[in-house]
């Protein structure tokens, strides 16, 4: 689909994008954040709040994958995952606080937040399809120490639609990094979740304030209606 579309109800004002130059970004929908026994739970969080968005994320993904007669639009999945030798995990990150399991420790889903371990995989319901981009990132933002900017530029991407977890940590950081690099960003508000609902609400408000200082927000239904 190579045409300009406008989401008239986007906040804080209408958002215009061309699906041919837009990537759907799915941040860190990994077992380690969404299932019991992973990194999110080890930090003391209730993971059920994150499970609630899975059907919505899947519906949005299915609609995006149906673009271009089923060939799909550009999809980027990120994973927060470190190398097995932890050379890309600063001690400041690993040693912070008193989690029940630290990054690299062996938990019920293998070594916590380590690339290749079961817990670091994207949940099966949202598994990437062949041809979709999958990038491991050592930080909260998807541009830090990753090839994401080059991968998007090679594909002519100028606009990003964000989903994933958690809203105020990896999603917000990635959206801010993208905004600073000149991408026009929209957060799909029912396709993102936080362990803290008040933080999700605050993140949505601060990203879209001051005339879309970081970007826009809209529900998945508006995006799906526009592209189908
Ligand atoms: N703890 C928390 O809310 N989030 C993270 O540690 N990583 C992501 O958001 N992916």
PDB file of C-alpha atoms and ligand atoms in Angstrom:
ATOM      1  CA  UNK A   1       0.000   0.000   0.000  1.00  0.00           C
ATOM      2  CA  UNK A   2       1.739   3.136  -1.242  1.00  0.00           C
ATOM      3  CA  UNK A   3      -0.587   6.025  -0.451  1.00  0.00           C
ATOM      4  CA  UNK A   4      -0.982   8.720   2.191  1.00  0.00           C
ATOM      5  CA  UNK A   5      -3.404   7.855   4.988  1.00  0.00           C
ATOM      6  CA  UNK A   6      -4.582  10.101   7.806  1.00  0.00           C
ATOM      7  CA  UNK A   7      -5.698   9.060  11.286  1.00  0.00           C
ATOM      8  CA  UNK A   8      -8.120  11.916  11.953  1.00  0.00           C
ATOM      9  CA  UNK A   9      -8.655  10.990  15.619  1.00  0.00           C
ATOM     10  CA  UNK A  10      -4.989  10.672  16.576  1.00  0.00           C
ATOM     11  CA  UNK A  11      -3.851  12.732  19.575  1.00  0.00           C
ATOM     12  CA  UNK A  12      -2.974  15.555  19.761  1.00  0.00           C
ATOM     13  CA  UNK A  13      -3.906  16.141  16.078  1.00  0.00           C
ATOM     14  CA  UNK A  14      -4.268  14.056  12.889  1.00  0.00           C
ATOM     15  CA  UNK A  15      -1.342  11.788  11.906  1.00  0.00           C
ATOM     16  CA  UNK A  16      -0.523  11.226   8.238  1.00  0.00           C
ATOM     17  CA  UNK A  17       1.585   8.279   7.073  1.00  0.00           C
ATOM     18  CA  UNK A  18       2.295   6.180   4.006  1.00  0.00           C
ATOM     19  CA  UNK A  19       2.378   2.458   4.884  1.00  0.00           C
ATOM     20  CA  UNK A  20       5.120   1.967   2.263  1.00  0.00           C
ATOM     21  CA  UNK A  21       7.410   4.167   4.369  1.00  0.00           C
ATOM     22  CA  UNK A  22       6.171   3.071   7.791  1.00  0.00           C
ATOM     23  CA  UNK A  23       7.351   0.255  10.056  1.00  0.00           C
ATOM     24  CA  UNK A  24       5.271  -1.447  12.714  1.00  0.00           C
ATOM     25  CA  UNK A  25       7.554  -1.736  15.755  1.00  0.00           C
ATOM     26  CA  UNK A  26       6.870  -4.356  18.434  1.00  0.00           C
ATOM     27  CA  UNK A  27       9.000  -3.738  21.504  1.00  0.00           C
ATOM     28  CA  UNK A  28      10.159  -6.606  23.743  1.00  0.00           C
ATOM     29  CA  UNK A  29       7.066  -8.865  23.759  1.00  0.00           C
ATOM     30  CA  UNK A  30       9.285 -11.516  25.358  1.00  0.00           C
ATOM     31  CA  UNK A  31       8.552 -14.337  27.759  1.00  0.00           C
ATOM     32  CA  UNK A  32      10.942 -12.661  30.246  1.00  0.00           C
ATOM     33  CA  UNK A  33       8.543  -9.720  30.626  1.00  0.00           C
ATOM     34  CA  UNK A  34       5.167 -11.377  30.070  1.00  0.00           C
ATOM     35  CA  UNK A  35       5.358 -14.819  31.711  1.00  0.00           C
ATOM     36  CA  UNK A  36       5.892 -15.728  35.375  1.00  0.00           C
ATOM     37  CA  UNK A  37       9.499 -16.560  36.309  1.00  0.00           C
ATOM     38  CA  UNK A  38      11.208 -14.039  34.033  1.00  0.00           C
ATOM     39  CA  UNK A  39      12.962 -10.703  34.412  1.00  0.00           C
ATOM     40  CA  UNK A  40       9.777  -8.665  34.897  1.00  0.00           C
ATOM     41  CA  UNK A  41       8.553 -10.934  37.659  1.00  0.00           C
ATOM     42  CA  UNK A  42      12.024 -11.014  39.266  1.00  0.00           C
ATOM     43  CA  UNK A  43      11.752  -7.229  39.698  1.00  0.00           C
ATOM     44  CA  UNK A  44       8.566  -7.772  41.718  1.00  0.00           C
ATOM     45  CA  UNK A  45       6.048  -6.970  38.985  1.00  0.00           C
ATOM     46  CA  UNK A  46       2.610  -8.478  38.268  1.00  0.00           C
ATOM     47  CA  UNK A  47       2.990  -9.770  34.709  1.00  0.00           C
ATOM     48  CA  UNK A  48      -0.734 -10.354  34.041  1.00  0.00           C
ATOM     49  CA  UNK A  49      -1.219  -6.690  33.109  1.00  0.00           C
ATOM     50  CA  UNK A  50       1.099  -7.185  30.133  1.00  0.00           C
ATOM     51  CA  UNK A  51      -0.640 -10.379  29.006  1.00  0.00           C
ATOM     52  CA  UNK A  52      -3.846  -8.398  28.465  1.00  0.00           C
ATOM     53  CA  UNK A  53      -2.590  -6.629  25.307  1.00  0.00           C
ATOM     54  CA  UNK A  54      -1.480  -9.779  23.456  1.00  0.00           C
ATOM     55  CA  UNK A  55      -4.706 -10.223  21.406  1.00  0.00           C
ATOM     56  CA  UNK A  56      -4.656  -6.547  20.393  1.00  0.00           C
ATOM     57  CA  UNK A  57      -1.002  -6.675  19.346  1.00  0.00           C
ATOM     58  CA  UNK A  58      -1.746  -9.826  17.344  1.00  0.00           C
ATOM     59  CA  UNK A  59      -4.750  -8.208  15.614  1.00  0.00           C
ATOM     60  CA  UNK A  60      -2.664  -5.182  14.623  1.00  0.00           C
ATOM     61  CA  UNK A  61       0.184  -7.427  13.417  1.00  0.00           C
ATOM     62  CA  UNK A  62      -2.238  -9.525  11.338  1.00  0.00           C
ATOM     63  CA  UNK A  63      -3.625  -6.398   9.654  1.00  0.00           C
ATOM     64  CA  UNK A  64      -0.108  -5.095   8.903  1.00  0.00           C
ATOM     65  CA  UNK A  65       0.964  -8.523   7.590  1.00  0.00           C
ATOM     66  CA  UNK A  66      -2.034  -8.516   5.214  1.00  0.00           C
ATOM     67  CA  UNK A  67      -0.784  -5.344   3.454  1.00  0.00           C
ATOM     68  CA  UNK A  68       0.503  -5.581  -0.110  1.00  0.00           C
ATOM     69  CA  UNK A  69      -1.608  -8.629  -1.013  1.00  0.00           C
ATOM     70  CA  UNK A  70      -0.312 -10.548   1.992  1.00  0.00           C
ATOM     71  CA  UNK A  71       3.358  -9.731   1.472  1.00  0.00           C
ATOM     72  CA  UNK A  72       3.096  -7.459   4.519  1.00  0.00           C
ATOM     73  CA  UNK A  73       4.485  -4.087   5.559  1.00  0.00           C
ATOM     74  CA  UNK A  74       7.826  -3.653   7.329  1.00  0.00           C
ATOM     75  CA  UNK A  75       7.747  -5.141  10.851  1.00  0.00           C
ATOM     76  CA  UNK A  76      10.502  -4.712  13.431  1.00  0.00           C
ATOM     77  CA  UNK A  77      10.515  -6.832  16.601  1.00  0.00           C
ATOM     78  CA  UNK A  78      12.965  -5.941  19.363  1.00  0.00           C
ATOM     79  CA  UNK A  79      14.170  -8.069  22.244  1.00  0.00           C
ATOM     80  CA  UNK A  80      15.970  -6.819  25.335  1.00  0.00           C
ATOM     81  CA  UNK A  81      18.683  -9.470  25.411  1.00  0.00           C
ATOM     82  CA  UNK A  82      22.347  -9.646  26.325  1.00  0.00           C
ATOM     83  CA  UNK A  83      25.245 -11.716  25.044  1.00  0.00           C
ATOM     84  CA  UNK A  84      25.895 -14.918  27.045  1.00  0.00           C
ATOM     85  CA  UNK A  85      29.223 -13.501  28.289  1.00  0.00           C
ATOM     86  CA  UNK A  86      27.399 -10.342  29.505  1.00  0.00           C
ATOM     87  CA  UNK A  87      29.985  -8.160  27.737  1.00  0.00           C
ATOM     88  CA  UNK A  88      27.141  -5.839  26.639  1.00  0.00           C
ATOM     89  CA  UNK A  89      25.528  -5.649  30.089  1.00  0.00           C
ATOM     90  CA  UNK A  90      26.979  -2.873  32.232  1.00  0.00           C
ATOM     91  CA  UNK A  91      27.462  -3.880  35.884  1.00  0.00           C
ATOM     92  CA  UNK A  92      25.348  -0.829  36.736  1.00  0.00           C
ATOM     93  CA  UNK A  93      22.401  -2.588  35.056  1.00  0.00           C
ATOM     94  CA  UNK A  94      23.081  -6.086  36.340  1.00  0.00           C
ATOM     95  CA  UNK A  95      23.762  -5.126  39.955  1.00  0.00           C
ATOM     96  CA  UNK A  96      20.965  -2.546  40.412  1.00  0.00           C
ATOM     97  CA  UNK A  97      18.535  -3.205  43.248  1.00  0.00           C
ATOM     98  CA  UNK A  98      17.619  -6.475  44.912  1.00  0.00           C
ATOM     99  CA  UNK A  99      15.882  -8.574  42.222  1.00  0.00           C
ATOM    100  CA  UNK A 100      15.170 -12.229  42.988  1.00  0.00           C
ATOM    101  CA  UNK A 101      17.129 -13.086  39.813  1.00  0.00           C
ATOM    102  CA  UNK A 102      19.716 -10.931  38.074  1.00  0.00           C
ATOM    103  CA  UNK A 103      20.376 -10.716  34.332  1.00  0.00           C
ATOM    104  CA  UNK A 104      22.370 -13.826  33.399  1.00  0.00           C
ATOM    105  CA  UNK A 105      21.181 -15.901  36.381  1.00  0.00           C
ATOM    106  CA  UNK A 106      19.457 -19.234  35.686  1.00  0.00           C
ATOM    107  CA  UNK A 107      15.690 -19.043  36.203  1.00  0.00           C
ATOM    108  CA  UNK A 108      12.707 -21.182  35.193  1.00  0.00           C
ATOM    109  CA  UNK A 109      13.035 -20.016  31.545  1.00  0.00           C
ATOM    110  CA  UNK A 110      16.814 -20.318  31.305  1.00  0.00           C
ATOM    111  CA  UNK A 111      19.311 -17.507  31.866  1.00  0.00           C
ATOM    112  CA  UNK A 112      17.438 -14.241  32.438  1.00  0.00           C
ATOM    113  CA  UNK A 113      17.469 -11.805  29.486  1.00  0.00           C
ATOM    114  CA  UNK A 114      20.226 -13.697  27.623  1.00  0.00           C
ATOM    115  CA  UNK A 115      19.965 -14.047  23.835  1.00  0.00           C
ATOM    116  CA  UNK A 116      19.070 -17.571  22.765  1.00  0.00           C
ATOM    117  CA  UNK A 117      17.523 -18.570  26.117  1.00  0.00           C
ATOM    118  CA  UNK A 118      13.814 -19.531  26.212  1.00  0.00           C
ATOM    119  CA  UNK A 119      12.883 -16.504  28.332  1.00  0.00           C
ATOM    120  CA  UNK A 120      14.390 -14.046  25.862  1.00  0.00           C
ATOM    121  CA  UNK A 121      12.236 -15.366  23.009  1.00  0.00           C
ATOM    122  CA  UNK A 122       9.207 -13.455  21.819  1.00  0.00           C
ATOM    123  CA  UNK A 123       6.003 -15.091  23.104  1.00  0.00           C
ATOM    124  CA  UNK A 124       4.711 -17.739  20.661  1.00  0.00           C
ATOM    125  CA  UNK A 125       1.465 -15.845  19.892  1.00  0.00           C
ATOM    126  CA  UNK A 126       3.518 -12.972  18.441  1.00  0.00           C
ATOM    127  CA  UNK A 127       6.396 -14.949  16.924  1.00  0.00           C
ATOM    128  CA  UNK A 128       8.136 -13.083  14.093  1.00  0.00           C
ATOM    129  CA  UNK A 129       7.497 -14.327  10.566  1.00  0.00           C
ATOM    130  CA  UNK A 130      10.307 -14.967   8.074  1.00  0.00           C
ATOM    131  CA  UNK A 131      11.389 -11.648   6.543  1.00  0.00           C
ATOM    132  CA  UNK A 132      10.431  -9.566   9.602  1.00  0.00           C
ATOM    133  CA  UNK A 133      13.262  -7.711  11.335  1.00  0.00           C
ATOM    134  CA  UNK A 134      14.294  -9.010  14.775  1.00  0.00           C
ATOM    135  CA  UNK A 135      16.881  -7.017  16.716  1.00  0.00           C
ATOM    136  CA  UNK A 136      18.415  -7.733  20.127  1.00  0.00           C
ATOM    137  CA  UNK A 137      19.144  -4.589  22.112  1.00  0.00           C
ATOM    138  CA  UNK A 138      21.222  -4.291  25.295  1.00  0.00           C
ATOM    139  CA  UNK A 139      19.508  -1.108  26.479  1.00  0.00           C
ATOM    140  CA  UNK A 140      16.015   0.216  26.926  1.00  0.00           C
ATOM    141  CA  UNK A 141      16.089   2.211  23.669  1.00  0.00           C
ATOM    142  CA  UNK A 142      16.129   0.332  20.354  1.00  0.00           C
ATOM    143  CA  UNK A 143      18.773   2.554  18.707  1.00  0.00           C
ATOM    144  CA  UNK A 144      21.519   2.288  21.345  1.00  0.00           C
ATOM    145  CA  UNK A 145      24.188  -0.233  20.215  1.00  0.00           C
ATOM    146  CA  UNK A 146      21.968  -1.753  17.494  1.00  0.00           C
ATOM    147  CA  UNK A 147      21.734  -1.581  13.676  1.00  0.00           C
ATOM    148  CA  UNK A 148      18.094  -0.355  13.848  1.00  0.00           C
ATOM    149  CA  UNK A 149      18.641   3.079  12.259  1.00  0.00           C
ATOM    150  CA  UNK A 150      20.493   1.568   9.270  1.00  0.00           C
ATOM    151  CA  UNK A 151      17.907  -1.201   8.835  1.00  0.00           C
ATOM    152  CA  UNK A 152      15.060   1.340   8.762  1.00  0.00           C
ATOM    153  CA  UNK A 153      16.863   3.782   6.448  1.00  0.00           C
ATOM    154  CA  UNK A 154      17.761   0.976   3.989  1.00  0.00           C
ATOM    155  CA  UNK A 155      14.029   0.287   3.703  1.00  0.00           C
ATOM    156  CA  UNK A 156      13.031   3.932   3.239  1.00  0.00           C
ATOM    157  CA  UNK A 157      11.219   4.086   6.571  1.00  0.00           C
ATOM    158  CA  UNK A 158      10.295   7.559   7.862  1.00  0.00           C
ATOM    159  CA  UNK A 159       7.321   6.756  10.129  1.00  0.00           C
ATOM    160  CA  UNK A 160       7.068   4.322  13.055  1.00  0.00           C
ATOM    161  CA  UNK A 161       3.999   2.818  14.744  1.00  0.00           C
ATOM    162  CA  UNK A 162       4.923   1.537  18.217  1.00  0.00           C
ATOM    163  CA  UNK A 163       3.474  -1.286  20.289  1.00  0.00           C
ATOM    164  CA  UNK A 164       4.935  -3.436  23.072  1.00  0.00           C
ATOM    165  CA  UNK A 165       6.176  -3.320  26.646  1.00  0.00           C
ATOM    166  CA  UNK A 166       6.667  -1.582  28.871  1.00  0.00           C
ATOM    167  CA  UNK A 167       5.152   1.745  27.895  1.00  0.00           C
ATOM    168  CA  UNK A 168       7.248   4.015  30.076  1.00  0.00           C
ATOM    169  CA  UNK A 169      10.497   2.053  29.889  1.00  0.00           C
ATOM    170  CA  UNK A 170      11.530   0.462  26.574  1.00  0.00           C
ATOM    171  CA  UNK A 171       8.670   1.788  24.438  1.00  0.00           C
ATOM    172  CA  UNK A 172       8.999   5.376  25.592  1.00  0.00           C
ATOM    173  CA  UNK A 173      12.816   5.332  25.406  1.00  0.00           C
ATOM    174  CA  UNK A 174      12.720   3.891  21.869  1.00  0.00           C
ATOM    175  CA  UNK A 175      10.124   6.434  20.751  1.00  0.00           C
ATOM    176  CA  UNK A 176      12.174   9.298  22.145  1.00  0.00           C
ATOM    177  CA  UNK A 177      15.333   7.998  20.461  1.00  0.00           C
ATOM    178  CA  UNK A 178      13.406   7.666  17.174  1.00  0.00           C
ATOM    179  CA  UNK A 179      11.967  11.174  17.459  1.00  0.00           C
ATOM    180  CA  UNK A 180      15.447  12.630  17.934  1.00  0.00           C
ATOM    181  CA  UNK A 181      16.510  10.832  14.747  1.00  0.00           C
ATOM    182  CA  UNK A 182      13.713  12.425  12.741  1.00  0.00           C
ATOM    183  CA  UNK A 183      11.164   9.601  12.591  1.00  0.00           C
ATOM    184  CA  UNK A 184       7.463  10.546  12.842  1.00  0.00           C
ATOM    185  CA  UNK A 185       6.257   8.312  15.670  1.00  0.00           C
ATOM    186  CA  UNK A 186       2.821   7.130  16.772  1.00  0.00           C
ATOM    187  CA  UNK A 187       2.098   5.015  19.839  1.00  0.00           C
ATOM    188  CA  UNK A 188      -0.732   2.490  19.435  1.00  0.00           C
ATOM    189  CA  UNK A 189      -2.286   3.081  22.838  1.00  0.00           C
ATOM    190  CA  UNK A 190      -4.069  -0.257  23.327  1.00  0.00           C
ATOM    191  CA  UNK A 191      -1.057  -2.168  21.960  1.00  0.00           C
ATOM    192  CA  UNK A 192       1.210  -1.132  24.821  1.00  0.00           C
ATOM    193  CA  UNK A 193       1.161  -1.883  28.549  1.00  0.00           C
ATOM    194  CA  UNK A 194       2.973  -1.152  31.762  1.00  0.00           C
ATOM    195  CA  UNK A 195       3.170  -2.983  35.079  1.00  0.00           C
ATOM    196  CA  UNK A 196       1.901   0.368  36.446  1.00  0.00           C
ATOM    197  CA  UNK A 197      -1.270   1.707  34.763  1.00  0.00           C
ATOM    198  CA  UNK A 198      -0.642   5.206  36.065  1.00  0.00           C
ATOM    199  CA  UNK A 199       2.776   5.222  34.358  1.00  0.00           C
ATOM    200  CA  UNK A 200       1.204   4.160  31.040  1.00  0.00           C
ATOM    201  CA  UNK A 201      -1.284   7.026  31.290  1.00  0.00           C
ATOM    202  CA  UNK A 202       1.446   9.509  32.201  1.00  0.00           C
ATOM    203  CA  UNK A 203       3.701   8.328  29.355  1.00  0.00           C
ATOM    204  CA  UNK A 204       0.890   8.721  26.813  1.00  0.00           C
ATOM    205  CA  UNK A 205       0.174  12.216  28.107  1.00  0.00           C
ATOM    206  CA  UNK A 206       3.794  13.387  28.119  1.00  0.00           C
ATOM    207  CA  UNK A 207       4.681  11.949  24.692  1.00  0.00           C
ATOM    208  CA  UNK A 208       1.776  13.714  22.984  1.00  0.00           C
ATOM    209  CA  UNK A 209       1.844  16.988  24.982  1.00  0.00           C
ATOM    210  CA  UNK A 210       3.244  20.281  23.701  1.00  0.00           C
ATOM    211  CA  UNK A 211       1.998  19.680  20.153  1.00  0.00           C
ATOM    212  CA  UNK A 212       3.275  16.077  19.812  1.00  0.00           C
ATOM    213  CA  UNK A 213       6.658  16.875  21.365  1.00  0.00           C
ATOM    214  CA  UNK A 214       7.654  13.198  20.929  1.00  0.00           C
ATOM    215  CA  UNK A 215       4.802  11.951  18.752  1.00  0.00           C
ATOM    216  CA  UNK A 216       1.183  10.918  18.385  1.00  0.00           C
ATOM    217  CA  UNK A 217      -1.140   8.306  19.927  1.00  0.00           C
ATOM    218  CA  UNK A 218      -4.126   6.453  18.470  1.00  0.00           C
ATOM    219  CA  UNK A 219      -6.018   3.202  19.128  1.00  0.00           C
ATOM    220  CA  UNK A 220      -5.287   0.121  17.011  1.00  0.00           C
ATOM    221  CA  UNK A 221      -8.823   0.254  15.610  1.00  0.00           C
ATOM    222  CA  UNK A 222      -8.042   3.582  13.914  1.00  0.00           C
ATOM    223  CA  UNK A 223      -4.872   2.207  12.312  1.00  0.00           C
ATOM    224  CA  UNK A 224      -6.568  -1.020  11.222  1.00  0.00           C
ATOM    225  CA  UNK A 225      -9.518   0.879   9.760  1.00  0.00           C
ATOM    226  CA  UNK A 226      -7.158   3.124   7.790  1.00  0.00           C
ATOM    227  CA  UNK A 227      -5.143   0.290   6.246  1.00  0.00           C
ATOM    228  CA  UNK A 228      -7.979  -2.122   5.451  1.00  0.00           C
TER     229      UNK A 228
HETATM  230  N1  LIG B   1      11.057  -3.133  33.905  1.00  0.00           N
HETATM  231  C1  LIG B   1      10.386  -2.620  32.889  1.00  0.00           C
HETATM  232  O1  LIG B   1       9.315  -2.032  33.021  1.00  0.00           O
HETATM  233  N2  LIG B   1      10.855  -2.755  31.623  1.00  0.00           N
HETATM  234  C2  LIG B   1      12.059  -3.262  31.231  1.00  0.00           C
HETATM  235  O2  LIG B   1      12.928  -3.569  32.045  1.00  0.00           O
HETATM  236  N3  LIG B   1      12.254  -3.441  29.889  1.00  0.00           N
HETATM  237  C3  LIG B   1      11.306  -3.111  28.908  1.00  0.00           C
HETATM  238  O3  LIG B   1      10.478  -2.249  29.101  1.00  0.00           O
HETATM  239  N4  LIG B   1      11.322  -3.824  27.771  1.00  0.00           N
END
